[in-house]
């Protein structure tokens, strides 16, 4: 019997495929080795069932991939959800913007989830909303602890395969735990092992929230580097700048120190977020420093 499903986990040569019958334990036939294609978590595959009772089978074909990520090793990721806390810890804007740029380069849309609304005033929340509303990503404001806004997260994840990421301490596991307890537990274990310096193979695993909604949690990160690019390209990752560029006197203006810069004027006039602009400058300087080496 031939059927299709999605690989949710791969361990030691076995692939676990989520199907309408349940989780089928599969081997990939030798043909993949010849083609040098390795099945990835997230792959949609065709499989032949060997035993319907034991739910074992052979993967016979990998269906065309929409995309493939190296870290975490996965395929067909529809979107990323990055979680930051509004407070405790304070938002590290550079880290957030680097994450957004990294996903843009991979052409993966990102949802930004700002957690811990219960720790800040409405005014502080609005400040962050206005800073990021022009950045072209969907924003979610939630309180994992108070279970506020979780329904909106579920709606945003529905029907998609989403990678969840965020720095340590932002309350990611509280949110993931509310959405899918098993995912949070296993990522927590993994983080602990990495923390202890053990040699852990970071295996990606997808958790089904429903038949067509999958979630992949990832261990908290502390630092990110910018993807390789020319410093002139950086502004393309700040889409809200574009409409003010016609006010720049010089073509190819970097909006850094140039005179008569429409973008800098817009920041001064409060039309563009100072938070985002200052971050742009810091990242621009980081790219300038890289070039010298
Ligand atoms: Zn400019």
PDB file of C-alpha atoms and ligand atoms in Angstrom:
ATOM      1  CA  UNK A   1       0.000   0.000   0.000  1.00  0.00           C
ATOM      2  CA  UNK A   2       1.372   3.380  -1.046  1.00  0.00           C
ATOM      3  CA  UNK A   3       0.573   6.525   0.855  1.00  0.00           C
ATOM      4  CA  UNK A   4       1.920  10.014   1.522  1.00  0.00           C
ATOM      5  CA  UNK A   5       2.962  11.716   4.723  1.00  0.00           C
ATOM      6  CA  UNK A   6       5.385  14.159   6.298  1.00  0.00           C
ATOM      7  CA  UNK A   7       8.680  13.258   7.961  1.00  0.00           C
ATOM      8  CA  UNK A   8       8.560  14.605  11.514  1.00  0.00           C
ATOM      9  CA  UNK A   9      11.687  13.017  12.937  1.00  0.00           C
ATOM     10  CA  UNK A  10      14.801  11.219  11.770  1.00  0.00           C
ATOM     11  CA  UNK A  11      16.966   9.144  14.109  1.00  0.00           C
ATOM     12  CA  UNK A  12      19.767   6.763  13.203  1.00  0.00           C
ATOM     13  CA  UNK A  13      18.553   5.911   9.728  1.00  0.00           C
ATOM     14  CA  UNK A  14      14.895   5.707  10.675  1.00  0.00           C
ATOM     15  CA  UNK A  15      12.390   8.286   9.567  1.00  0.00           C
ATOM     16  CA  UNK A  16       9.104   8.814  11.345  1.00  0.00           C
ATOM     17  CA  UNK A  17       6.399   9.803   8.919  1.00  0.00           C
ATOM     18  CA  UNK A  18       3.164  11.429  10.032  1.00  0.00           C
ATOM     19  CA  UNK A  19       0.290   9.896   8.052  1.00  0.00           C
ATOM     20  CA  UNK A  20      -3.458   9.538   8.362  1.00  0.00           C
ATOM     21  CA  UNK A  21      -2.822   6.108   9.929  1.00  0.00           C
ATOM     22  CA  UNK A  22      -0.476   7.517  12.554  1.00  0.00           C
ATOM     23  CA  UNK A  23       3.305   7.645  12.823  1.00  0.00           C
ATOM     24  CA  UNK A  24       4.964   5.182  10.437  1.00  0.00           C
ATOM     25  CA  UNK A  25       8.549   4.102  11.090  1.00  0.00           C
ATOM     26  CA  UNK A  26      10.359   4.083   7.769  1.00  0.00           C
ATOM     27  CA  UNK A  27      13.660   3.341   6.154  1.00  0.00           C
ATOM     28  CA  UNK A  28      14.694   5.310   3.092  1.00  0.00           C
ATOM     29  CA  UNK A  29      15.456   3.003   0.201  1.00  0.00           C
ATOM     30  CA  UNK A  30      19.031   2.879  -1.083  1.00  0.00           C
ATOM     31  CA  UNK A  31      18.052   4.823  -4.172  1.00  0.00           C
ATOM     32  CA  UNK A  32      18.355   8.099  -2.239  1.00  0.00           C
ATOM     33  CA  UNK A  33      21.953   7.402  -1.391  1.00  0.00           C
ATOM     34  CA  UNK A  34      22.770   7.049  -5.073  1.00  0.00           C
ATOM     35  CA  UNK A  35      21.016  10.325  -5.855  1.00  0.00           C
ATOM     36  CA  UNK A  36      22.743  11.980  -2.898  1.00  0.00           C
ATOM     37  CA  UNK A  37      19.425  13.234  -1.616  1.00  0.00           C
ATOM     38  CA  UNK A  38      18.910  12.802   2.079  1.00  0.00           C
ATOM     39  CA  UNK A  39      15.371  12.920   3.407  1.00  0.00           C
ATOM     40  CA  UNK A  40      14.846  15.863   5.753  1.00  0.00           C
ATOM     41  CA  UNK A  41      12.421  16.521   8.561  1.00  0.00           C
ATOM     42  CA  UNK A  42       9.544  18.353   6.920  1.00  0.00           C
ATOM     43  CA  UNK A  43       9.796  16.449   3.650  1.00  0.00           C
ATOM     44  CA  UNK A  44       6.536  15.284   2.179  1.00  0.00           C
ATOM     45  CA  UNK A  45       7.120  11.726   1.019  1.00  0.00           C
ATOM     46  CA  UNK A  46       5.540   8.734  -0.606  1.00  0.00           C
ATOM     47  CA  UNK A  47       5.923   5.514   1.270  1.00  0.00           C
ATOM     48  CA  UNK A  48       5.057   1.877   0.905  1.00  0.00           C
ATOM     49  CA  UNK A  49       3.622   0.299   3.987  1.00  0.00           C
ATOM     50  CA  UNK A  50       5.370  -2.931   5.024  1.00  0.00           C
ATOM     51  CA  UNK A  51       3.209  -3.712   8.019  1.00  0.00           C
ATOM     52  CA  UNK A  52      -0.052  -1.996   8.749  1.00  0.00           C
ATOM     53  CA  UNK A  53      -0.085  -3.432  12.275  1.00  0.00           C
ATOM     54  CA  UNK A  54       3.391  -2.359  13.272  1.00  0.00           C
ATOM     55  CA  UNK A  55       3.200   0.782  11.136  1.00  0.00           C
ATOM     56  CA  UNK A  56       6.489   0.273   9.341  1.00  0.00           C
ATOM     57  CA  UNK A  57       7.330   1.206   5.788  1.00  0.00           C
ATOM     58  CA  UNK A  58       9.792   2.312   3.157  1.00  0.00           C
ATOM     59  CA  UNK A  59      10.105   5.823   1.840  1.00  0.00           C
ATOM     60  CA  UNK A  60      10.056   5.550  -1.928  1.00  0.00           C
ATOM     61  CA  UNK A  61       9.942   9.144  -3.067  1.00  0.00           C
ATOM     62  CA  UNK A  62      10.553  12.638  -1.736  1.00  0.00           C
ATOM     63  CA  UNK A  63       7.999  15.074  -3.118  1.00  0.00           C
ATOM     64  CA  UNK A  64       9.362  18.384  -4.463  1.00  0.00           C
ATOM     65  CA  UNK A  65      10.657  20.684  -1.737  1.00  0.00           C
ATOM     66  CA  UNK A  66       9.538  24.257  -1.270  1.00  0.00           C
ATOM     67  CA  UNK A  67      12.767  25.062   0.582  1.00  0.00           C
ATOM     68  CA  UNK A  68      15.434  23.490   2.759  1.00  0.00           C
ATOM     69  CA  UNK A  69      17.149  24.911   5.825  1.00  0.00           C
ATOM     70  CA  UNK A  70      20.574  23.850   7.052  1.00  0.00           C
ATOM     71  CA  UNK A  71      19.990  24.853  10.656  1.00  0.00           C
ATOM     72  CA  UNK A  72      17.743  23.361  11.830  1.00  0.00           C
ATOM     73  CA  UNK A  73      18.023  20.744   9.069  1.00  0.00           C
ATOM     74  CA  UNK A  74      14.516  20.782   7.684  1.00  0.00           C
ATOM     75  CA  UNK A  75      12.438  21.155   4.554  1.00  0.00           C
ATOM     76  CA  UNK A  76       9.201  22.889   3.578  1.00  0.00           C
ATOM     77  CA  UNK A  77       9.211  25.444   6.362  1.00  0.00           C
ATOM     78  CA  UNK A  78       6.375  27.903   5.703  1.00  0.00           C
ATOM     79  CA  UNK A  79       7.298  30.496   8.282  1.00  0.00           C
ATOM     80  CA  UNK A  80       9.278  31.306  11.393  1.00  0.00           C
ATOM     81  CA  UNK A  81       7.919  32.715  14.608  1.00  0.00           C
ATOM     82  CA  UNK A  82      10.500  34.573  16.650  1.00  0.00           C
ATOM     83  CA  UNK A  83       9.672  35.340  20.259  1.00  0.00           C
ATOM     84  CA  UNK A  84      11.099  38.283  22.187  1.00  0.00           C
ATOM     85  CA  UNK A  85      10.057  39.594  25.597  1.00  0.00           C
ATOM     86  CA  UNK A  86       8.951  43.226  25.941  1.00  0.00           C
ATOM     87  CA  UNK A  87      10.785  43.251  29.273  1.00  0.00           C
ATOM     88  CA  UNK A  88      12.973  40.888  31.338  1.00  0.00           C
ATOM     89  CA  UNK A  89      15.057  40.586  29.261  1.00  0.00           C
ATOM     90  CA  UNK A  90      14.803  43.898  27.392  1.00  0.00           C
ATOM     91  CA  UNK A  91      14.495  43.573  23.625  1.00  0.00           C
ATOM     92  CA  UNK A  92      17.850  43.177  21.947  1.00  0.00           C
ATOM     93  CA  UNK A  93      16.908  44.964  18.704  1.00  0.00           C
ATOM     94  CA  UNK A  94      20.074  43.973  16.903  1.00  0.00           C
ATOM     95  CA  UNK A  95      19.397  40.325  17.633  1.00  0.00           C
ATOM     96  CA  UNK A  96      15.796  40.692  16.493  1.00  0.00           C
ATOM     97  CA  UNK A  97      16.690  42.495  13.283  1.00  0.00           C
ATOM     98  CA  UNK A  98      19.464  40.013  12.522  1.00  0.00           C
ATOM     99  CA  UNK A  99      16.989  37.199  12.886  1.00  0.00           C
ATOM    100  CA  UNK A 100      14.539  38.923  10.529  1.00  0.00           C
ATOM    101  CA  UNK A 101      17.262  39.542   7.960  1.00  0.00           C
ATOM    102  CA  UNK A 102      18.469  35.935   8.213  1.00  0.00           C
ATOM    103  CA  UNK A 103      14.982  34.649   7.456  1.00  0.00           C
ATOM    104  CA  UNK A 104      14.492  37.191   4.654  1.00  0.00           C
ATOM    105  CA  UNK A 105      17.630  35.899   2.984  1.00  0.00           C
ATOM    106  CA  UNK A 106      16.125  32.403   3.128  1.00  0.00           C
ATOM    107  CA  UNK A 107      12.815  33.794   1.844  1.00  0.00           C
ATOM    108  CA  UNK A 108      10.968  32.581   4.919  1.00  0.00           C
ATOM    109  CA  UNK A 109       8.281  34.931   6.264  1.00  0.00           C
ATOM    110  CA  UNK A 110       8.603  35.707   9.971  1.00  0.00           C
ATOM    111  CA  UNK A 111       5.986  36.403  12.599  1.00  0.00           C
ATOM    112  CA  UNK A 112       7.240  38.454  15.508  1.00  0.00           C
ATOM    113  CA  UNK A 113       5.759  37.492  18.835  1.00  0.00           C
ATOM    114  CA  UNK A 114       6.334  39.974  21.654  1.00  0.00           C
ATOM    115  CA  UNK A 115       5.775  38.219  24.953  1.00  0.00           C
ATOM    116  CA  UNK A 116       5.237  39.412  28.524  1.00  0.00           C
ATOM    117  CA  UNK A 117       2.698  42.168  27.784  1.00  0.00           C
ATOM    118  CA  UNK A 118       1.748  41.786  31.461  1.00  0.00           C
ATOM    119  CA  UNK A 119       5.080  43.340  32.505  1.00  0.00           C
ATOM    120  CA  UNK A 120       4.800  46.591  30.552  1.00  0.00           C
ATOM    121  CA  UNK A 121       2.360  49.465  30.191  1.00  0.00           C
ATOM    122  CA  UNK A 122       0.060  49.874  27.222  1.00  0.00           C
ATOM    123  CA  UNK A 123       2.196  52.859  26.193  1.00  0.00           C
ATOM    124  CA  UNK A 124       5.370  50.766  26.100  1.00  0.00           C
ATOM    125  CA  UNK A 125       3.625  48.115  24.026  1.00  0.00           C
ATOM    126  CA  UNK A 126       2.440  50.750  21.553  1.00  0.00           C
ATOM    127  CA  UNK A 127       5.960  52.106  21.232  1.00  0.00           C
ATOM    128  CA  UNK A 128       7.208  48.721  20.068  1.00  0.00           C
ATOM    129  CA  UNK A 129       4.188  48.224  17.841  1.00  0.00           C
ATOM    130  CA  UNK A 130       4.806  51.497  16.052  1.00  0.00           C
ATOM    131  CA  UNK A 131       8.522  50.692  15.703  1.00  0.00           C
ATOM    132  CA  UNK A 132       7.847  47.363  13.998  1.00  0.00           C
ATOM    133  CA  UNK A 133       4.519  47.817  12.225  1.00  0.00           C
ATOM    134  CA  UNK A 134       6.262  49.101   9.106  1.00  0.00           C
ATOM    135  CA  UNK A 135       8.732  46.223   8.887  1.00  0.00           C
ATOM    136  CA  UNK A 136       6.465  43.992   6.839  1.00  0.00           C
ATOM    137  CA  UNK A 137       5.933  41.196   9.381  1.00  0.00           C
ATOM    138  CA  UNK A 138       2.886  40.171  11.334  1.00  0.00           C
ATOM    139  CA  UNK A 139       3.155  41.226  14.978  1.00  0.00           C
ATOM    140  CA  UNK A 140       1.651  39.348  17.894  1.00  0.00           C
ATOM    141  CA  UNK A 141       1.534  40.725  21.423  1.00  0.00           C
ATOM    142  CA  UNK A 142       0.952  38.062  24.032  1.00  0.00           C
ATOM    143  CA  UNK A 143       1.431  37.075  27.616  1.00  0.00           C
ATOM    144  CA  UNK A 144       2.371  33.431  27.881  1.00  0.00           C
ATOM    145  CA  UNK A 145       2.117  33.568  31.652  1.00  0.00           C
ATOM    146  CA  UNK A 146      -1.389  35.032  31.614  1.00  0.00           C
ATOM    147  CA  UNK A 147      -2.340  32.910  28.598  1.00  0.00           C
ATOM    148  CA  UNK A 148      -3.267  36.097  26.757  1.00  0.00           C
ATOM    149  CA  UNK A 149      -3.194  36.109  22.972  1.00  0.00           C
ATOM    150  CA  UNK A 150      -2.467  32.411  22.531  1.00  0.00           C
ATOM    151  CA  UNK A 151      -5.548  32.016  20.346  1.00  0.00           C
ATOM    152  CA  UNK A 152      -4.057  34.585  17.933  1.00  0.00           C
ATOM    153  CA  UNK A 153      -0.826  32.590  17.792  1.00  0.00           C
ATOM    154  CA  UNK A 154      -2.770  29.430  16.998  1.00  0.00           C
ATOM    155  CA  UNK A 155      -4.580  31.229  14.196  1.00  0.00           C
ATOM    156  CA  UNK A 156      -1.273  32.457  12.772  1.00  0.00           C
ATOM    157  CA  UNK A 157       0.186  28.928  12.821  1.00  0.00           C
ATOM    158  CA  UNK A 158      -2.866  27.176  11.391  1.00  0.00           C
ATOM    159  CA  UNK A 159      -2.227  25.064   8.314  1.00  0.00           C
ATOM    160  CA  UNK A 160       1.478  25.893   8.294  1.00  0.00           C
ATOM    161  CA  UNK A 161       4.804  24.439   9.300  1.00  0.00           C
ATOM    162  CA  UNK A 162       6.486  26.924  11.626  1.00  0.00           C
ATOM    163  CA  UNK A 163       9.938  27.079  13.194  1.00  0.00           C
ATOM    164  CA  UNK A 164       9.821  28.721  16.616  1.00  0.00           C
ATOM    165  CA  UNK A 165      12.924  30.556  17.794  1.00  0.00           C
ATOM    166  CA  UNK A 166      13.991  33.155  20.312  1.00  0.00           C
ATOM    167  CA  UNK A 167      16.717  34.145  22.746  1.00  0.00           C
ATOM    168  CA  UNK A 168      16.919  32.499  26.159  1.00  0.00           C
ATOM    169  CA  UNK A 169      14.709  33.867  28.898  1.00  0.00           C
ATOM    170  CA  UNK A 170      11.968  35.380  26.736  1.00  0.00           C
ATOM    171  CA  UNK A 171       9.381  32.823  27.830  1.00  0.00           C
ATOM    172  CA  UNK A 172       9.497  30.761  24.668  1.00  0.00           C
ATOM    173  CA  UNK A 173       8.977  27.457  26.433  1.00  0.00           C
ATOM    174  CA  UNK A 174       5.921  28.808  28.277  1.00  0.00           C
ATOM    175  CA  UNK A 175       4.341  29.637  24.935  1.00  0.00           C
ATOM    176  CA  UNK A 176       5.426  26.450  23.182  1.00  0.00           C
ATOM    177  CA  UNK A 177       4.258  24.483  26.193  1.00  0.00           C
ATOM    178  CA  UNK A 178       0.814  26.042  25.928  1.00  0.00           C
ATOM    179  CA  UNK A 179       0.676  25.199  22.226  1.00  0.00           C
ATOM    180  CA  UNK A 180       2.302  21.768  22.368  1.00  0.00           C
ATOM    181  CA  UNK A 181       3.582  20.428  25.721  1.00  0.00           C
ATOM    182  CA  UNK A 182       5.657  17.623  24.214  1.00  0.00           C
ATOM    183  CA  UNK A 183       7.666  19.963  21.957  1.00  0.00           C
ATOM    184  CA  UNK A 184       8.634  22.257  24.826  1.00  0.00           C
ATOM    185  CA  UNK A 185       9.721  19.339  26.966  1.00  0.00           C
ATOM    186  CA  UNK A 186      12.011  17.854  24.341  1.00  0.00           C
ATOM    187  CA  UNK A 187      13.582  21.172  23.388  1.00  0.00           C
ATOM    188  CA  UNK A 188      14.150  21.904  27.072  1.00  0.00           C
ATOM    189  CA  UNK A 189      15.978  18.612  27.470  1.00  0.00           C
ATOM    190  CA  UNK A 190      18.056  19.405  24.417  1.00  0.00           C
ATOM    191  CA  UNK A 191      18.971  22.876  25.724  1.00  0.00           C
ATOM    192  CA  UNK A 192      20.082  21.349  29.018  1.00  0.00           C
ATOM    193  CA  UNK A 193      22.325  18.846  27.262  1.00  0.00           C
ATOM    194  CA  UNK A 194      23.876  21.543  25.086  1.00  0.00           C
ATOM    195  CA  UNK A 195      24.360  23.689  28.186  1.00  0.00           C
ATOM    196  CA  UNK A 196      26.259  20.908  29.878  1.00  0.00           C
ATOM    197  CA  UNK A 197      28.568  20.726  26.905  1.00  0.00           C
ATOM    198  CA  UNK A 198      27.594  17.223  25.898  1.00  0.00           C
ATOM    199  CA  UNK A 199      27.929  16.175  22.323  1.00  0.00           C
ATOM    200  CA  UNK A 200      24.345  16.172  21.334  1.00  0.00           C
ATOM    201  CA  UNK A 201      23.255  15.740  17.782  1.00  0.00           C
ATOM    202  CA  UNK A 202      20.850  18.561  17.217  1.00  0.00           C
ATOM    203  CA  UNK A 203      18.058  16.747  15.522  1.00  0.00           C
ATOM    204  CA  UNK A 204      15.102  18.644  14.239  1.00  0.00           C
ATOM    205  CA  UNK A 205      11.667  17.399  15.096  1.00  0.00           C
ATOM    206  CA  UNK A 206       8.251  18.518  13.963  1.00  0.00           C
ATOM    207  CA  UNK A 207       5.277  18.279  16.276  1.00  0.00           C
ATOM    208  CA  UNK A 208       1.793  18.041  14.841  1.00  0.00           C
ATOM    209  CA  UNK A 209      -0.676  20.489  16.369  1.00  0.00           C
ATOM    210  CA  UNK A 210      -3.270  19.151  13.968  1.00  0.00           C
ATOM    211  CA  UNK A 211      -3.291  17.256  10.665  1.00  0.00           C
ATOM    212  CA  UNK A 212      -1.860  20.173   8.704  1.00  0.00           C
ATOM    213  CA  UNK A 213      -0.233  22.334  11.382  1.00  0.00           C
ATOM    214  CA  UNK A 214       3.301  21.565  12.473  1.00  0.00           C
ATOM    215  CA  UNK A 215       5.666  23.260  14.849  1.00  0.00           C
ATOM    216  CA  UNK A 216       9.401  22.932  15.358  1.00  0.00           C
ATOM    217  CA  UNK A 217      10.902  24.355  18.526  1.00  0.00           C
ATOM    218  CA  UNK A 218      14.578  25.302  18.587  1.00  0.00           C
ATOM    219  CA  UNK A 219      16.950  25.865  21.523  1.00  0.00           C
ATOM    220  CA  UNK A 220      17.292  29.491  22.666  1.00  0.00           C
ATOM    221  CA  UNK A 221      20.021  31.486  20.944  1.00  0.00           C
ATOM    222  CA  UNK A 222      22.261  34.160  22.416  1.00  0.00           C
ATOM    223  CA  UNK A 223      23.991  35.582  19.357  1.00  0.00           C
ATOM    224  CA  UNK A 224      23.434  35.683  15.613  1.00  0.00           C
ATOM    225  CA  UNK A 225      25.644  36.884  12.813  1.00  0.00           C
ATOM    226  CA  UNK A 226      24.508  38.799   9.771  1.00  0.00           C
ATOM    227  CA  UNK A 227      24.359  36.787   6.566  1.00  0.00           C
ATOM    228  CA  UNK A 228      27.132  37.721   4.131  1.00  0.00           C
ATOM    229  CA  UNK A 229      26.147  40.809   2.150  1.00  0.00           C
ATOM    230  CA  UNK A 230      27.460  44.126   0.889  1.00  0.00           C
ATOM    231  CA  UNK A 231      26.732  46.996   3.255  1.00  0.00           C
ATOM    232  CA  UNK A 232      24.780  48.695   0.450  1.00  0.00           C
ATOM    233  CA  UNK A 233      22.289  45.816   0.515  1.00  0.00           C
ATOM    234  CA  UNK A 234      21.384  46.235   4.172  1.00  0.00           C
ATOM    235  CA  UNK A 235      18.737  48.896   3.552  1.00  0.00           C
ATOM    236  CA  UNK A 236      16.744  46.455   1.404  1.00  0.00           C
ATOM    237  CA  UNK A 237      15.971  44.568   4.611  1.00  0.00           C
ATOM    238  CA  UNK A 238      14.342  47.648   6.097  1.00  0.00           C
ATOM    239  CA  UNK A 239      11.392  47.885   3.689  1.00  0.00           C
ATOM    240  CA  UNK A 240       9.790  50.807   5.519  1.00  0.00           C
ATOM    241  CA  UNK A 241      12.695  53.051   4.385  1.00  0.00           C
ATOM    242  CA  UNK A 242      11.806  52.704   0.697  1.00  0.00           C
ATOM    243  CA  UNK A 243       9.061  55.306   0.454  1.00  0.00           C
ATOM    244  CA  UNK A 244      11.355  58.012   1.873  1.00  0.00           C
ATOM    245  CA  UNK A 245      14.318  57.284  -0.399  1.00  0.00           C
ATOM    246  CA  UNK A 246      13.081  59.625  -3.092  1.00  0.00           C
ATOM    247  CA  UNK A 247      13.896  62.410  -0.654  1.00  0.00           C
ATOM    248  CA  UNK A 248      17.595  61.437  -0.675  1.00  0.00           C
ATOM    249  CA  UNK A 249      19.785  63.755  -2.702  1.00  0.00           C
ATOM    250  CA  UNK A 250      22.295  61.098  -3.681  1.00  0.00           C
ATOM    251  CA  UNK A 251      21.446  57.964  -5.632  1.00  0.00           C
ATOM    252  CA  UNK A 252      22.442  54.880  -3.657  1.00  0.00           C
ATOM    253  CA  UNK A 253      22.290  56.894  -0.438  1.00  0.00           C
ATOM    254  CA  UNK A 254      23.217  54.698   2.531  1.00  0.00           C
ATOM    255  CA  UNK A 255      21.148  56.883   4.902  1.00  0.00           C
ATOM    256  CA  UNK A 256      24.156  56.963   7.154  1.00  0.00           C
ATOM    257  CA  UNK A 257      26.018  60.281   7.065  1.00  0.00           C
ATOM    258  CA  UNK A 258      24.851  61.689   3.754  1.00  0.00           C
ATOM    259  CA  UNK A 259      23.410  65.189   3.624  1.00  0.00           C
ATOM    260  CA  UNK A 260      19.822  65.682   2.481  1.00  0.00           C
ATOM    261  CA  UNK A 261      18.744  62.155   3.285  1.00  0.00           C
ATOM    262  CA  UNK A 262      15.000  61.498   3.057  1.00  0.00           C
ATOM    263  CA  UNK A 263      15.220  58.556   5.420  1.00  0.00           C
ATOM    264  CA  UNK A 264      17.052  60.503   8.129  1.00  0.00           C
ATOM    265  CA  UNK A 265      14.599  63.370   7.712  1.00  0.00           C
ATOM    266  CA  UNK A 266      11.706  60.948   8.147  1.00  0.00           C
ATOM    267  CA  UNK A 267      13.271  59.704  11.381  1.00  0.00           C
ATOM    268  CA  UNK A 268      13.671  63.284  12.638  1.00  0.00           C
ATOM    269  CA  UNK A 269      10.053  64.020  11.750  1.00  0.00           C
ATOM    270  CA  UNK A 270       8.894  60.905  13.580  1.00  0.00           C
ATOM    271  CA  UNK A 271       7.590  59.222  10.423  1.00  0.00           C
ATOM    272  CA  UNK A 272      10.094  56.393  10.690  1.00  0.00           C
ATOM    273  CA  UNK A 273      10.966  54.526  13.861  1.00  0.00           C
ATOM    274  CA  UNK A 274      14.128  55.702  15.548  1.00  0.00           C
ATOM    275  CA  UNK A 275      14.537  52.275  17.090  1.00  0.00           C
ATOM    276  CA  UNK A 276      14.675  50.597  13.700  1.00  0.00           C
ATOM    277  CA  UNK A 277      16.842  53.349  12.190  1.00  0.00           C
ATOM    278  CA  UNK A 278      19.407  53.289  15.016  1.00  0.00           C
ATOM    279  CA  UNK A 279      19.578  49.539  14.648  1.00  0.00           C
ATOM    280  CA  UNK A 280      20.119  49.918  10.921  1.00  0.00           C
ATOM    281  CA  UNK A 281      23.097  52.175  11.663  1.00  0.00           C
ATOM    282  CA  UNK A 282      24.613  49.706  14.112  1.00  0.00           C
ATOM    283  CA  UNK A 283      24.261  46.828  11.665  1.00  0.00           C
ATOM    284  CA  UNK A 284      25.667  49.009   8.882  1.00  0.00           C
ATOM    285  CA  UNK A 285      28.712  49.748  11.030  1.00  0.00           C
ATOM    286  CA  UNK A 286      29.059  46.046  11.726  1.00  0.00           C
ATOM    287  CA  UNK A 287      29.169  45.362   7.981  1.00  0.00           C
ATOM    288  CA  UNK A 288      31.732  48.165   7.483  1.00  0.00           C
ATOM    289  CA  UNK A 289      33.935  46.641  10.182  1.00  0.00           C
ATOM    290  CA  UNK A 290      33.724  43.189   8.595  1.00  0.00           C
ATOM    291  CA  UNK A 291      34.917  44.562   5.271  1.00  0.00           C
ATOM    292  CA  UNK A 292      38.144  45.816   6.778  1.00  0.00           C
ATOM    293  CA  UNK A 293      39.234  42.318   7.679  1.00  0.00           C
TER     294      UNK A 293
HETATM  295 ZN1  LIG B   1      19.226  58.557   2.372  1.00  0.00          ZN
END
